Short mmCIF file of C-alpha atoms in Angstrom, two decimals:
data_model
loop_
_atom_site.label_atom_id
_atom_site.label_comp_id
_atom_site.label_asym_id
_atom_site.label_seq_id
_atom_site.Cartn_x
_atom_site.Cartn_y
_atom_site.Cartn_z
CA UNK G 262 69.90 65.78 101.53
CA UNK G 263 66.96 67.05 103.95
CA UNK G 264 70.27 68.15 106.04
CA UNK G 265 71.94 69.90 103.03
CA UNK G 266 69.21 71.97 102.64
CA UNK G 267 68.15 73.17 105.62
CA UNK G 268 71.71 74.57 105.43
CA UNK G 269 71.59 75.92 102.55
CA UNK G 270 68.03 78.11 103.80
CA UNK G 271 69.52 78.98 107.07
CA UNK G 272 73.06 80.53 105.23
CA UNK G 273 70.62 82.12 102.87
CA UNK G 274 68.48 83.60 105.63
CA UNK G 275 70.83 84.83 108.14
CA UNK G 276 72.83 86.28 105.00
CA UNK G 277 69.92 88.12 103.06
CA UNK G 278 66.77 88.07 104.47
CA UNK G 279 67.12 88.13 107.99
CA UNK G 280 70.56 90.04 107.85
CA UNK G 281 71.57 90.73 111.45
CA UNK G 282 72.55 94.46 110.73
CA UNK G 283 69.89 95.76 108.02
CA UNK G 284 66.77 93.83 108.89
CA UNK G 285 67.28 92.70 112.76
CA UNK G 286 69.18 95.72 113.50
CA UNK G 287 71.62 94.16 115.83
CA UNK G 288 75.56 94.96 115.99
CA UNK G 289 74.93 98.37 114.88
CA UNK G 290 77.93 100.26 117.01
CA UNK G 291 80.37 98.57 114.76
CA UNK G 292 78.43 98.95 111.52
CA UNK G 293 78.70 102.87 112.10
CA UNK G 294 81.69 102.56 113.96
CA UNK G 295 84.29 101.00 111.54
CA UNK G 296 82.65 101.81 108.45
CA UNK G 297 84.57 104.67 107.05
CA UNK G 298 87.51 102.93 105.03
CA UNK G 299 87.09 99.17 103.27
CA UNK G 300 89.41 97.58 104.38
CA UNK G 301 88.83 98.02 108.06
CA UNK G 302 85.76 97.23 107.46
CA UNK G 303 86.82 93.71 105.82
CA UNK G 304 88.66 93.38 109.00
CA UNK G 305 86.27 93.89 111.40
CA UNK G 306 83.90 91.71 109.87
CA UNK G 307 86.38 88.62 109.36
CA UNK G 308 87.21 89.78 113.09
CA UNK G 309 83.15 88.98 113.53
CA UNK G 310 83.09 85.74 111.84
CA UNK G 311 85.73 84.15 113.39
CA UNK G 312 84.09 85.06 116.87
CA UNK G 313 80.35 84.38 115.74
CA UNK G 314 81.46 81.44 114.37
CA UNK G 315 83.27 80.13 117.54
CA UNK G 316 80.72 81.95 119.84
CA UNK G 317 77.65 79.64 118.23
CA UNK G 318 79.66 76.44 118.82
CA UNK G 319 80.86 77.18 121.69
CA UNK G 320 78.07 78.71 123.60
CA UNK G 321 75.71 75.71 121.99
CA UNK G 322 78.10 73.40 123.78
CA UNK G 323 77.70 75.41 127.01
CA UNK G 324 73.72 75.05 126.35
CA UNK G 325 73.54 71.72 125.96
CA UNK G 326 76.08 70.31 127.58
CA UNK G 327 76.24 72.66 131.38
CA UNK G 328 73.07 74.37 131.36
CA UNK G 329 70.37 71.63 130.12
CA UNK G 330 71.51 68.91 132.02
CA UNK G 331 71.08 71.38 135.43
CA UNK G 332 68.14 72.42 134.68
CA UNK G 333 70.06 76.25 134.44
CA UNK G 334 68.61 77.80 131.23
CA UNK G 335 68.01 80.82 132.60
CA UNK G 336 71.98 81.61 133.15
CA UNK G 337 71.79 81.63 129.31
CA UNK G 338 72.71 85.61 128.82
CA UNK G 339 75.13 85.40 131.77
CA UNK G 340 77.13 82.53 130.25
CA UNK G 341 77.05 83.97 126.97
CA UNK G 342 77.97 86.90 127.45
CA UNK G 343 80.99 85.22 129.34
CA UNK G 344 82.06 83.17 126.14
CA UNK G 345 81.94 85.83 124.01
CA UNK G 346 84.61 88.08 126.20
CA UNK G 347 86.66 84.97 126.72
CA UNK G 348 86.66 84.64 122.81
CA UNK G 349 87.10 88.09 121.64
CA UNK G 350 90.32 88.16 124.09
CA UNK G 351 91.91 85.61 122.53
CA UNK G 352 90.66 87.16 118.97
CA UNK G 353 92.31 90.08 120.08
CA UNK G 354 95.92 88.12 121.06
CA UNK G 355 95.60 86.30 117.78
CA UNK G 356 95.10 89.72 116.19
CA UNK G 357 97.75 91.80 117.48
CA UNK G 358 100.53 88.83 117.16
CA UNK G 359 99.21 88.01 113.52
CA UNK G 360 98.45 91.18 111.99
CA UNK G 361 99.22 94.75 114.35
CA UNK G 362 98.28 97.03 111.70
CA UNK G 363 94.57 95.81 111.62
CA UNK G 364 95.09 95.69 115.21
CA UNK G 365 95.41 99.75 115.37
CA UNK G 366 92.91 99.86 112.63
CA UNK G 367 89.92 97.94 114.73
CA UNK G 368 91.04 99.97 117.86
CA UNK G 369 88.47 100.07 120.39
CA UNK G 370 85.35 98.19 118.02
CA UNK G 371 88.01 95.01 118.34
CA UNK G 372 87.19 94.72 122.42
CA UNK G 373 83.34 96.04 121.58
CA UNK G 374 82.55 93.16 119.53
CA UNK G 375 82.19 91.63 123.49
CA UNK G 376 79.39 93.69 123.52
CA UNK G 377 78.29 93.56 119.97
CA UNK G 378 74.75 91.87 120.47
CA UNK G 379 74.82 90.60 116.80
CA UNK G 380 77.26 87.90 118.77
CA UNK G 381 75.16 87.34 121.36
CA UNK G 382 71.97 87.40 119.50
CA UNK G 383 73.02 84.52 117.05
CA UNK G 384 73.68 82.53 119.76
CA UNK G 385 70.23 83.17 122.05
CA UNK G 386 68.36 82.57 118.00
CA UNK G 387 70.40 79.28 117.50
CA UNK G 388 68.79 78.42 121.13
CA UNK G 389 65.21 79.17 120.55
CA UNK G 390 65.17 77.83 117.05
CA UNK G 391 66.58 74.91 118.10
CA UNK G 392 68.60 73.84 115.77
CA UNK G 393 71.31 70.97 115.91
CA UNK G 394 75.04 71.69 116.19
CA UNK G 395 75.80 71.48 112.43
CA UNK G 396 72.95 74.04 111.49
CA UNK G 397 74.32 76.38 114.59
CA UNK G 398 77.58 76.44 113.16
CA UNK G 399 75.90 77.42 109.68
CA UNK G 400 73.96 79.86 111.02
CA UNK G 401 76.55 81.86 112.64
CA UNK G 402 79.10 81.52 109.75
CA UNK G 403 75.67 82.77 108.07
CA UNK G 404 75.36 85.90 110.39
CA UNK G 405 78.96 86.66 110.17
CA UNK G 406 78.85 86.57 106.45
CA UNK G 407 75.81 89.08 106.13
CA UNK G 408 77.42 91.36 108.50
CA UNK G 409 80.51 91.93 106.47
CA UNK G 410 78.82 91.70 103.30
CA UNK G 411 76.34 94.75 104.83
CA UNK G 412 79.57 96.41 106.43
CA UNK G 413 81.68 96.25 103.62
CA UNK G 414 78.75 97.32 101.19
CA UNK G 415 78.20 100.33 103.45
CA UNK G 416 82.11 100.76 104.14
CA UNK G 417 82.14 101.54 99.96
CA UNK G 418 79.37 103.45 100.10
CA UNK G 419 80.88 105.89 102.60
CA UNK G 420 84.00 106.23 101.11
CA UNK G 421 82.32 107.38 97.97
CA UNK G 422 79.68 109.92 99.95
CA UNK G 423 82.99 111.60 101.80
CA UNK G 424 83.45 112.85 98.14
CA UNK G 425 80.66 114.10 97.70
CA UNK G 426 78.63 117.68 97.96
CA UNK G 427 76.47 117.33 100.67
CA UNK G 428 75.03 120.12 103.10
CA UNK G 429 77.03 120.67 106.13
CA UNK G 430 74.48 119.18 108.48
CA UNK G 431 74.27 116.38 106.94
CA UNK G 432 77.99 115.43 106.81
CA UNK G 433 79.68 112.25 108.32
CA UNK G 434 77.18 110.66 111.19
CA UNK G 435 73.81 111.90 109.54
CA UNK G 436 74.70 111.24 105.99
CA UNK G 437 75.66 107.41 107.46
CA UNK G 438 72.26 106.99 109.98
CA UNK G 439 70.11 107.86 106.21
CA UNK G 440 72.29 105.95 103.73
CA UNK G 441 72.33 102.34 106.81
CA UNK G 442 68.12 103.10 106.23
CA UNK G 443 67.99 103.16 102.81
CA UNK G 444 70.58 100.19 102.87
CA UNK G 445 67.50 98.41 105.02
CA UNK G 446 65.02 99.42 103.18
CA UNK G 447 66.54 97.41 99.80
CA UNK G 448 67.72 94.50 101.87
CA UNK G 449 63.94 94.13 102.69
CA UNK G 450 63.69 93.23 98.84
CA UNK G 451 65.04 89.40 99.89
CA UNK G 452 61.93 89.21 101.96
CA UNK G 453 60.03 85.96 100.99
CA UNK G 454 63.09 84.61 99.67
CA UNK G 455 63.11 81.83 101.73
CA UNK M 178 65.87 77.01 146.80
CA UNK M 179 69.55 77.78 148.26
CA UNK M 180 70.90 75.29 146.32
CA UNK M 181 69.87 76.78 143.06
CA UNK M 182 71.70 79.49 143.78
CA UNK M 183 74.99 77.80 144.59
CA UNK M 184 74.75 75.69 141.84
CA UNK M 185 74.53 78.75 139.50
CA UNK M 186 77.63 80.20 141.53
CA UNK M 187 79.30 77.02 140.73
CA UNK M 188 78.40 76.57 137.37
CA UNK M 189 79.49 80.09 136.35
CA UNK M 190 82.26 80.19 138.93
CA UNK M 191 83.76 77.03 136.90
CA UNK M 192 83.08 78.19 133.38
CA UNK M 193 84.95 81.72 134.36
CA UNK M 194 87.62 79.43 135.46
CA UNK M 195 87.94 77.24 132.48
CA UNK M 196 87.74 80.07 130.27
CA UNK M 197 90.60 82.15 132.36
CA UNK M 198 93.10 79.03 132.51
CA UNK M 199 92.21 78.77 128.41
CA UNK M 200 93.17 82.43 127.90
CA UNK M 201 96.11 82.46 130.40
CA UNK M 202 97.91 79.87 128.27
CA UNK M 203 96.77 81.69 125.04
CA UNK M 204 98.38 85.39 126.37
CA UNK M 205 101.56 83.36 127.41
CA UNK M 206 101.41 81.60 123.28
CA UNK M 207 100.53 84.56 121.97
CA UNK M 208 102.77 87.10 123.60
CA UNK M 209 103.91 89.88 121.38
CA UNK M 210 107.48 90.42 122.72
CA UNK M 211 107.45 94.27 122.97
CA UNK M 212 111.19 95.59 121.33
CA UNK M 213 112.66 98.00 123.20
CA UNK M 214 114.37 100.06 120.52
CA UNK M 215 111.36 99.80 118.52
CA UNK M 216 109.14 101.54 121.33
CA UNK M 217 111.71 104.04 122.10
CA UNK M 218 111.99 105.17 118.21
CA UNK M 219 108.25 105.05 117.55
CA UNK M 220 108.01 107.62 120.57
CA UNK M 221 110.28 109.85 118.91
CA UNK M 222 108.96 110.07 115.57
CA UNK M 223 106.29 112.08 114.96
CA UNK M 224 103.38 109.75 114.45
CA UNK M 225 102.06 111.75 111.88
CA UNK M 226 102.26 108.46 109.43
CA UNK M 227 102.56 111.48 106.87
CA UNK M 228 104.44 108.84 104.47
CA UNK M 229 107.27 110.83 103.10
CA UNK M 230 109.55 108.22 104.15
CA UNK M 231 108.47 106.10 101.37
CA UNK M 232 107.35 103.70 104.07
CA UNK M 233 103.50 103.20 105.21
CA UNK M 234 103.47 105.08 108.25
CA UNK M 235 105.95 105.77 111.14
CA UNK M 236 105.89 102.29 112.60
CA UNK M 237 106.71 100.65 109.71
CA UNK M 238 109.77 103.83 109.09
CA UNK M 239 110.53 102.85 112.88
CA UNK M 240 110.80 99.05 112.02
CA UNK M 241 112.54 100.06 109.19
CA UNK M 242 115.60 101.85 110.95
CA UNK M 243 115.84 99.44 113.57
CA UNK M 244 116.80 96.42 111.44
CA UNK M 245 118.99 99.34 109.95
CA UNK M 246 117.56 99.53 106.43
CA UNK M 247 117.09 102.95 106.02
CA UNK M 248 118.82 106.17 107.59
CA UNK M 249 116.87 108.73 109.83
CA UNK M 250 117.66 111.46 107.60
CA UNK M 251 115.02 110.13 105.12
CA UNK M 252 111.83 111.54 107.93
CA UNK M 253 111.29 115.04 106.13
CA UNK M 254 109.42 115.76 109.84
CA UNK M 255 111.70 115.13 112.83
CA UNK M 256 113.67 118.31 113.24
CA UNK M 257 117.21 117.77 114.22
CA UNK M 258 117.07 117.53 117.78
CA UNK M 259 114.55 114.51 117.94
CA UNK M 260 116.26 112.82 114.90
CA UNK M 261 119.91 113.51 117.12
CA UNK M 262 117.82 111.56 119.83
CA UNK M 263 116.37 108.61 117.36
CA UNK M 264 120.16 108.25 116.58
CA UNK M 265 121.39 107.81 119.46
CA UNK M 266 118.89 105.07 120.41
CA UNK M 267 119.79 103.31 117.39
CA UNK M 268 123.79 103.99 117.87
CA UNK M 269 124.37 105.30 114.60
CA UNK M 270 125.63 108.91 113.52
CA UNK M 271 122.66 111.19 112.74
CA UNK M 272 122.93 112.50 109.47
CA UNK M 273 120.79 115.31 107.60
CA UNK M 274 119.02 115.29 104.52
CA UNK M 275 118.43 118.91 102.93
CA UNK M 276 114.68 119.69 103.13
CA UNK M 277 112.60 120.57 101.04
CA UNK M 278 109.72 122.94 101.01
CA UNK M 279 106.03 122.63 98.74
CA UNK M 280 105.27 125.41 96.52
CA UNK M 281 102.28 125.67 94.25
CA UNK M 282 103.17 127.05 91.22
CA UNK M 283 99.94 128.83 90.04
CA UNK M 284 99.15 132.19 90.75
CA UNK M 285 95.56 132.02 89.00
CA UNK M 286 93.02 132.76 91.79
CA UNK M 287 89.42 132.21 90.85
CA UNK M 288 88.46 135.83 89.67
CA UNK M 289 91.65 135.84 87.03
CA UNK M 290 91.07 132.59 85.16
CA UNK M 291 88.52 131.22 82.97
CA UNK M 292 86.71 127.62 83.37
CA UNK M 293 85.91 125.39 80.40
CA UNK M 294 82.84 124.22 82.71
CA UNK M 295 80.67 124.52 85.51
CA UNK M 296 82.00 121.58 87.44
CA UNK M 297 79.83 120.23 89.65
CA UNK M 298 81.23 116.69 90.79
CA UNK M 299 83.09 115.37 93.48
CA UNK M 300 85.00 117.83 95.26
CA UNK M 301 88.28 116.39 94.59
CA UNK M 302 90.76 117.34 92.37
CA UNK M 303 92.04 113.32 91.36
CA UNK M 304 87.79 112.75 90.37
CA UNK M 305 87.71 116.62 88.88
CA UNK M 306 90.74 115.82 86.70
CA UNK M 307 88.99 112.70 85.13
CA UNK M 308 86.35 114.97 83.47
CA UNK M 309 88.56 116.57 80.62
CA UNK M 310 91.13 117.31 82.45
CA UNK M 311 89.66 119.47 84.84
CA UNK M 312 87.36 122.56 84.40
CA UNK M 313 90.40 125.33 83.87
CA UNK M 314 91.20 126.09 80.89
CA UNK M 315 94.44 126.48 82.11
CA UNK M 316 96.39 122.65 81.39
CA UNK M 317 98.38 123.20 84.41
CA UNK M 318 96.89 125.69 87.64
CA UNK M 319 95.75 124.84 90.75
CA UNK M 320 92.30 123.30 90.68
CA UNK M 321 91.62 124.36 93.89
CA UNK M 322 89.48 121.62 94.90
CA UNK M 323 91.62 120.70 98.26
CA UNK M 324 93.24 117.39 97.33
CA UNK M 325 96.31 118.72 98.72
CA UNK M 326 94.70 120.21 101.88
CA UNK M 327 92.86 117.01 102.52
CA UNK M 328 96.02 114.67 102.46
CA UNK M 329 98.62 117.40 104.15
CA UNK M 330 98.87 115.63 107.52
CA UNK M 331 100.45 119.14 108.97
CA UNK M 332 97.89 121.51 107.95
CA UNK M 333 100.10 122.92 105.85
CA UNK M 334 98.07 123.58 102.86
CA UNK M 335 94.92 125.92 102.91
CA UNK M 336 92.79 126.41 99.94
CA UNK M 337 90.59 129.28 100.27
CA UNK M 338 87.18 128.75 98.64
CA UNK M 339 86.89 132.54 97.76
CA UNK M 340 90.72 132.36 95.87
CA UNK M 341 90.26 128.91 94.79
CA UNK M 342 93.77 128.33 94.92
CA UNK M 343 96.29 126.17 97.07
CA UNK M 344 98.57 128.46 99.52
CA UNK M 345 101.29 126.53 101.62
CA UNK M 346 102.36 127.40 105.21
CA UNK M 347 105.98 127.07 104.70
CA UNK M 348 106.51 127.24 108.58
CA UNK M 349 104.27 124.32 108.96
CA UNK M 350 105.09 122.50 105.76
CA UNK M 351 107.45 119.93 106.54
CA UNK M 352 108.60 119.10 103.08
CA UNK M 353 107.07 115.49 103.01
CA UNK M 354 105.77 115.81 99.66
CA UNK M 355 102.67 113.96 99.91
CA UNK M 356 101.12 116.98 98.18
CA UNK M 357 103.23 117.12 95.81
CA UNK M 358 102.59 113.21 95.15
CA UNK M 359 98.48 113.55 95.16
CA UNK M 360 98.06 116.75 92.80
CA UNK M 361 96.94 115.34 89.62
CA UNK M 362 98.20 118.17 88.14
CA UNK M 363 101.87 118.33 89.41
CA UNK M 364 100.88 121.50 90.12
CA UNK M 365 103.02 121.30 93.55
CA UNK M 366 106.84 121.03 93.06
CA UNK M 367 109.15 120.43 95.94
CA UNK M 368 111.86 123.63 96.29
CA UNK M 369 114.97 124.24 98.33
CA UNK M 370 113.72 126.56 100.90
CA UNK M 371 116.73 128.67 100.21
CA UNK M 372 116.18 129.58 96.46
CA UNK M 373 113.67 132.46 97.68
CA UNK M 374 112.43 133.52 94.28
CA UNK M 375 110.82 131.30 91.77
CA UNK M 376 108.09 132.14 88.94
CA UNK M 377 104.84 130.69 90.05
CA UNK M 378 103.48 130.04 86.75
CA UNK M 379 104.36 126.99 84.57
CA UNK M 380 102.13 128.73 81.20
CA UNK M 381 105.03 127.57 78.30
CA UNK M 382 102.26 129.86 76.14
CA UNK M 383 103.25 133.48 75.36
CA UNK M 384 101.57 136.42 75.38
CA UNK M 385 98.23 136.52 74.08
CA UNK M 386 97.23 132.80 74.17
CA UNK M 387 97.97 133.00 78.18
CA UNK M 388 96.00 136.21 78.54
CA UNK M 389 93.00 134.36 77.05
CA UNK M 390 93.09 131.76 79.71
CA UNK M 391 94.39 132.91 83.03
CA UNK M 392 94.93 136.90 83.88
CA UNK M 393 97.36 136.05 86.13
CA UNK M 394 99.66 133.40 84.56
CA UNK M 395 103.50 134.30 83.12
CA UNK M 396 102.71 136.17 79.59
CA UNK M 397 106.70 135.51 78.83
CA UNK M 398 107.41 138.87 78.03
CA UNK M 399 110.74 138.69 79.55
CA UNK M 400 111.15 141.31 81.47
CA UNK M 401 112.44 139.60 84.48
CA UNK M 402 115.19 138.48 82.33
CA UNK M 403 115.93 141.56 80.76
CA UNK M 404 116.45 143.51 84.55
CA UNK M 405 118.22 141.17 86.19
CA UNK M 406 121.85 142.49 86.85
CA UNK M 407 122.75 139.15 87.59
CA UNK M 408 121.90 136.93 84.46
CA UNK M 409 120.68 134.96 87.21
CA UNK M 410 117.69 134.58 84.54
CA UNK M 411 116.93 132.86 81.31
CA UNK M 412 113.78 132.30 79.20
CA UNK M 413 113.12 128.82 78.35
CA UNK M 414 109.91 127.85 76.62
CA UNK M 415 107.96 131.21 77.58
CA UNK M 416 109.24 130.76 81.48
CA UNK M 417 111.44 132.63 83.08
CA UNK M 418 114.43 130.05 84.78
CA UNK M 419 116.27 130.97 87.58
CA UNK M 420 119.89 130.36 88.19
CA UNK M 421 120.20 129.95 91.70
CA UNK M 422 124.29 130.36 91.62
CA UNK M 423 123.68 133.71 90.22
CA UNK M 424 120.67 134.98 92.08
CA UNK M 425 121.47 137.34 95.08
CA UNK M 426 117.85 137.46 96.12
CA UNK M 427 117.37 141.36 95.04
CA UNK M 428 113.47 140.98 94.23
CA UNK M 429 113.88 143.00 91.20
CA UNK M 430 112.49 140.70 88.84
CA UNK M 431 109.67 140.13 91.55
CA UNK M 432 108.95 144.15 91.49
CA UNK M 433 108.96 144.79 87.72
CA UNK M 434 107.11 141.23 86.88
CA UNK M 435 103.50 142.67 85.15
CA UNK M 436 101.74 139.55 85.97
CA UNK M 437 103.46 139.82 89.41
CA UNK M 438 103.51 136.21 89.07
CA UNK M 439 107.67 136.11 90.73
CA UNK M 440 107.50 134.70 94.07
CA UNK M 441 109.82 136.17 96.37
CA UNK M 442 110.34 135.72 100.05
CA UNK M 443 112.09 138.50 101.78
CA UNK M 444 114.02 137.00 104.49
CA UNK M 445 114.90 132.68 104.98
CA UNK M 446 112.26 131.78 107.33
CA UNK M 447 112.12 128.33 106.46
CA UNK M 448 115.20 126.91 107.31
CA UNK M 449 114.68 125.09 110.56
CA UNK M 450 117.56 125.55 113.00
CA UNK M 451 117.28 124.21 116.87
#
């Protein structure tokens, strides 16, 4: 039971309160970057899952398995970083054999999630929080999930400001940096949630 | 000390290694077997994805006529000499559908007709539309909100914010009809090229009632009809039709029209010949 809900509080936090994109502010290149139609957007973000899920597994492995036992944590970043490119490759063949239009929809954010420090930053948090391999696995399904939930929120949101009046200097990249802020700013209503 | 180092080397070194062999035998899994055919006819259509095809985009068009369900003819875009190419990839006789060209039938630029509303909503005509019908009083014109201009993937269509009215480029417009699909209004219709004369106005009131909407718009007076030497021209329901079998392309009706609301092009520029 204990187990079940520490779960429970760490899909709730990683989804709400602490959501990587609106209150941590990581991954933000693809939030802005793939944001203009909805279904990209839904893409991209079950593009993210599948690799933040794999990533925290994986890289915990990696942690406990390589780097503890050889007294090596501070190759952490370094072998990260190298899981996560080895994973969004294969992502990427999985992709284009499974599905090429989303392929040529994710374009160039598809090989940037390698870069996307949401990724990497769920798996240094699942380190220094120390959690066990169950609760990693959580927390970066967790992650994932508030990332597309905050992507495709923002994805809508877009599609329904490109129809509207707005002044000319505010138009496309402005309009977006203002409406992610205000997106933050009511996101930091789950606060004390948990 | 040293040995730190080499042991990072290693440790690295080896999980590089594990992950490499792990994503050689994924690419060799997962290869996507590129088609040859289907590269070669993708680089020949246009890639404009402009969907007149009736299928999503030119890839799927391209898939499409290289399993041999569809005929080239149906790409509104390629102009003969690329589509003569895209045939001969495919081995099949390249055959030609006639084209067609978008024409807006309103003639009611902002200054000549008279709005229900100050609209002040999205700046769309599909949203505009929603809100009693639109803020013309005029049932059928040009909205002038840019619908058309937004989905044209050519360029084709310009809608001048001072006119407020949609004006097609017929040396650009490729007769694709998306524009034609997207006006909420129908106000777009898809014409022969050839038939060079056509009323602009689809008003079925007469006279009076028209006047009190649009300046512009076909009153139905009938005078086209009546000058025409041809009897290339018949009123139906307040509109002037035209008989294209008849019509020798004189431009009378155009010159004596009192709305001037006849279209008529002076020469066939539209036909596309290589």
């Amino acid at each position: 039971m204990n187990g079940f809900v520490s779960i429970l509080l760490i899909l709730v936090s990683s989804i709400l309160v602490n959501n990587y994109v609106l209150s941590r502010f990581l991954g933000i290149c693809p939030f802005l970057g793939v944001s203009k139609r909805v279904e990209t957007a839904v893409g991209m973000g079950m593009a993210v899952t599948f690799v933040m899920a794999l990533a925290s597994v994986i890289t915990y492995l990696v942690h406990y398995l390589v780097l503890v036992p050889l007294k090596l944590e501070f190759l952490q970043t370094i072998a990260f970083i190298l899981v996560i490119a080895a994973l969004v490759q294969l992502v990427e063949m999985v992709i284009q054999k499974t599905s090429p239009t989303l392929y040529e929809a994710l374009g160039v954010y598809l090989p940037l999630i390698t870069t996307n420090c949401a990724v990497l930053g769920v798996a240094i948090i699942n380190i220094t929080e120390g959690y066990n391999l169950l609760e990693t696995l959580f927390s970066g399904i967790g992650a994932a999930l508030g990332f597309t939930i905050a992507i495709v929120l923002f994805a809508g949101i877009r599609e329904r400001i490109e129809l509207s009046d707005i002044p000319d200097s505010f138009k496309d990249f402005p309009i977006a940096l203002i409406t992610a802020s205000l997106m933050a700013v009511a996101f930091l209503g789950f606060s004390g949630l948990v | 000390m040293l040995s730190i180092v080499l042991i990072s080397v290693a440790v690295i070194g080896g999980l590089g290694l594990v992950f490499g062999i792990g994503l050689g035998i994924a690419s060799k899994k997962l290869a996507v077997v590129p088609d040859e055919m289907l590269g070669e006819v993708i680089e020949l259509l246009p890639g404009v994805n402009c969907g007149g095809c009736g299928y999503p985009g030119c890839n799927a068009f391209a898939k499409a006529l290289c399993q041999g369900n569809t005929s080239i003819a149906e790409c509104a875009v390629c102009v003969s000499d690329n589509a003569n190419k895209i045939a001969k990839v495919l081995g099949v006789e390249a055959t030609e559908k006639k084209r067609l060209v978008a024409r807006v039938m309103c003639v009611g630029v902002k200054e000549k007709i008279v709005d229900k509303f100050d609209y002040y909503g999205m700046q769309d005509c599909r949203a505009a539309v929603s809100l009693s019908g639109g803020a013309k009083a005029c049932p059928v014109g040009c909205l002038g909100l840019g619908t058309c201009q937004k989905v044209c993937p050519f360029d084709a269509i310009t809608v001048d914010e001072k006119e407020g009215l949609a004006r097609v480029n017929p040396d650009k417009c490729t007769g694709c009809s998306k524009c034609a699909i997207e006006c909420p209004r129908d106000t777009i219709t898809m014409m022969d090229p050839e038939n060079r004369v056509y009323n602009a106005c689809r008003l079925q009131q007469k006279g009076k009632s028209v006047k009190e909407i649009c300046k512009a718009g076909c009153i139905g007076c009938g005078i086209c009809a009546k000058v025409c030497k041809f009897d290339a021209i018949t009123m139906v329901d307040n509109l002037p039709v035209f008989d294209y079998d008849k019509c020798v392309y004189c431009g009378l009706c155009a010159k004596k029209c009192p709305q001037q609301c006849i279209a008529f092009y002076k020469k066939p520029k539209l036909i596309k010949e290589d």
